[in-house]
Short mmCIF file of C-alpha atoms in Angstrom, two decimals:
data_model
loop_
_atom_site.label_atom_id
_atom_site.label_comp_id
_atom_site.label_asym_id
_atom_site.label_seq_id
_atom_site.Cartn_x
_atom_site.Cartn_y
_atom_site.Cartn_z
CA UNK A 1 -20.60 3.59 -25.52
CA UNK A 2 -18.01 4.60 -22.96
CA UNK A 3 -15.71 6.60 -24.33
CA UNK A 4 -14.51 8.83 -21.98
CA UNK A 5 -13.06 6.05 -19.79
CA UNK A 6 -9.42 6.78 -18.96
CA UNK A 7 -7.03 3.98 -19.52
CA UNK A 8 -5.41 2.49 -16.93
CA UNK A 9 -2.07 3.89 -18.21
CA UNK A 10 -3.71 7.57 -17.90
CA UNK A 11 -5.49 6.28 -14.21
CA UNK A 12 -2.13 5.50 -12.75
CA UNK A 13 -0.47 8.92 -14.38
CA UNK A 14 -2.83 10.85 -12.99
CA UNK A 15 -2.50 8.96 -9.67
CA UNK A 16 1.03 9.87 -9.35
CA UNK A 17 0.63 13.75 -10.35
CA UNK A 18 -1.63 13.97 -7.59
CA UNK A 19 0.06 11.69 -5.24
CA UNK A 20 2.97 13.89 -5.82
CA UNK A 21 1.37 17.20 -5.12
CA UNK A 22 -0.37 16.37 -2.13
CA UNK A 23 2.78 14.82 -0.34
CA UNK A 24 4.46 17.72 -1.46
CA UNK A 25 1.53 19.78 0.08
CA UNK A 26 1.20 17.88 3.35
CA UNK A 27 5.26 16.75 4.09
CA UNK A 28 6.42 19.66 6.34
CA UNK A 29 3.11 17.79 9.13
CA UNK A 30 4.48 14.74 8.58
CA UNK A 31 8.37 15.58 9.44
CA UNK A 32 7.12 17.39 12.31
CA UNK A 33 5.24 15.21 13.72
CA UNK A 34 7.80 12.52 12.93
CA UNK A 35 10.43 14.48 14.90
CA UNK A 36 8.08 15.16 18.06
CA UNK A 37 7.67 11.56 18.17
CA UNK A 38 11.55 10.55 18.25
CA UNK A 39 12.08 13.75 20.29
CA UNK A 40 14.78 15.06 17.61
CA UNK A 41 15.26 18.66 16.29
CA UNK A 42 15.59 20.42 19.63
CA UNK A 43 11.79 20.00 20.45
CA UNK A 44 12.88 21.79 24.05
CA UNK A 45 9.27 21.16 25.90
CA UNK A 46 7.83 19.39 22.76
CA UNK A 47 5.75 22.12 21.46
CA UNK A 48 5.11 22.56 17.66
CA UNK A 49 6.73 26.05 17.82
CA UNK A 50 9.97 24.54 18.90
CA UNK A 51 9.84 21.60 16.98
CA UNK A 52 9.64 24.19 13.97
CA UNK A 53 12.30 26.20 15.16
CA UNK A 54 14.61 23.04 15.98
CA UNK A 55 14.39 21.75 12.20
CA UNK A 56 14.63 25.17 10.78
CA UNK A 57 18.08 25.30 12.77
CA UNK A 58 19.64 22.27 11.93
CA UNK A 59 18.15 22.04 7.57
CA UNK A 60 16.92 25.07 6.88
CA UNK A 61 13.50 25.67 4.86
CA UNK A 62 14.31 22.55 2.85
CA UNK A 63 14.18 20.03 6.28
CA UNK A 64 10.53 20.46 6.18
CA UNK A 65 10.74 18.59 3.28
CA UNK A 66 13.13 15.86 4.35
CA UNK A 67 12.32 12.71 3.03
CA UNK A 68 9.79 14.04 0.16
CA UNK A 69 11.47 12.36 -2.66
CA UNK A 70 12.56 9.42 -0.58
CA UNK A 71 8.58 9.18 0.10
CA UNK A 72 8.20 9.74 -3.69
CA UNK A 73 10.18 7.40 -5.07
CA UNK A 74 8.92 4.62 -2.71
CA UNK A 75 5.23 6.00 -3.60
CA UNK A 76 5.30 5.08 -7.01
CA UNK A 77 5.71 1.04 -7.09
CA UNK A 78 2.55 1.57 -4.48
CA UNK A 79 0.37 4.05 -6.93
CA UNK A 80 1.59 1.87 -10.21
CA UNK A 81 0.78 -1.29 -8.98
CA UNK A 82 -2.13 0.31 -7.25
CA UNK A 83 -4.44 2.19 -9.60
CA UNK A 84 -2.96 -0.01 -12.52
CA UNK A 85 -3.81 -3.16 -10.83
CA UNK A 86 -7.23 -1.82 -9.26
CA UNK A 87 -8.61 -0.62 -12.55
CA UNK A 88 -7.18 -3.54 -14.83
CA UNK A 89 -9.24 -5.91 -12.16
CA UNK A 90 -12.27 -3.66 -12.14
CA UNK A 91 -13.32 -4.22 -15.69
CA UNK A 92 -11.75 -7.71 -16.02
CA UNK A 93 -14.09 -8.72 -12.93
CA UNK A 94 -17.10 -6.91 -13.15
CA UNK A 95 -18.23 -9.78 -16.22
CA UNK A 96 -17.20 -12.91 -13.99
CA UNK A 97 -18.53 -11.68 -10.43
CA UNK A 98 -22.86 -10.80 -10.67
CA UNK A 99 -21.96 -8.43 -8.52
CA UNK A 100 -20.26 -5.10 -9.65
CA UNK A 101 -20.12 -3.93 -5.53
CA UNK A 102 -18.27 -7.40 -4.78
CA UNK A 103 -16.34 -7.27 -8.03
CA UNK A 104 -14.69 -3.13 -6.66
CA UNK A 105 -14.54 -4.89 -3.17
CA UNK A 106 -12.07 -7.73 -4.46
CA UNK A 107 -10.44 -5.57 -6.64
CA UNK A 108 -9.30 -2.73 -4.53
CA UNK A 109 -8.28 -5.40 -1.82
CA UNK A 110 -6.18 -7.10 -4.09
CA UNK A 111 -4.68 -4.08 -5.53
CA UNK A 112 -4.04 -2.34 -2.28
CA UNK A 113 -2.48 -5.49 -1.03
CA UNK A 114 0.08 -5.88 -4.31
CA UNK A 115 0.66 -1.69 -3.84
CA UNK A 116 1.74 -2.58 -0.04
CA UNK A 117 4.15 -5.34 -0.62
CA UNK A 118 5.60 -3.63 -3.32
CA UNK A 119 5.84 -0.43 -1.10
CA UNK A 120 6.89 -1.37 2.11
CA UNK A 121 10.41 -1.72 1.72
CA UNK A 122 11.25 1.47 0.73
CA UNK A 123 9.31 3.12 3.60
CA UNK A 124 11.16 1.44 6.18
CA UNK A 125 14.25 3.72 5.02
CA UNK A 126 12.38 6.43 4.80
CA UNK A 127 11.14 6.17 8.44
CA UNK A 128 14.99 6.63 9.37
CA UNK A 129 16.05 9.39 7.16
CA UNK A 130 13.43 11.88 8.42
CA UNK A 131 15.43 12.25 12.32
#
């Protein structure tokens, strides 16, 4: 009947592309913002513009991008287990709990969960390579 349903193989590829993407997209806010908080890149009075200019001084272009595959690379045991995990659970749940709502509920929290511990590690070094 359903046979347009992705796989859960195709679910988490498709997570990662646009993981990926929008990290890529989003990075250069997150270093700055990561450098006006430890004070780093020659923030002078802490203003964006100078934050900018400080981390185009000491990297270039590219340090507006520091950390992106570190962030990457610790992304994908979180997306894997993740989507791969939440949608396995989905359709192995949905005939044991009556309840499809409860059956997504328990599913994403146990699949976010399992994507955080298998995550957090990595993000912890990330957190010090950006300064």
């Amino acid at each position: 009947l359903n046979m347009h349903r992705l796989t859960p193989s195709q679910v988490t590829v498709s997570g990662l592309v646009s993981d990926f993407v929008s990290w890529t997209a989003t990075s250069p806010l997150d270093v700055i913002r990561i450098s006006q908080q430890v004070g780093v890149a020659d923030t002078g009075n802490g203003s964006l513009w100078n934050t900018c200019q400080g981390i185009w001084k000491q990297n270039g272009l590219f340090g507006f991008w520091k950390g992106n595959m570190t962030y990457s690379l610790h992304n994908i045991p979180f997306i894997v287990v993740q989507f791969y995990l939440q949608d396995f659970l989905q359709q192995n749940l949905t005939g044991v709990v009556r309840s499809r709502i409860v059956a997504r509920y328990i599913s994403n929290f146990l699949a976010s969960a399992a994507g955080l511990f298998a995550a957090y590690p990595p993000e912890s070094v990330r957190i010090r390579l950006i300064p």
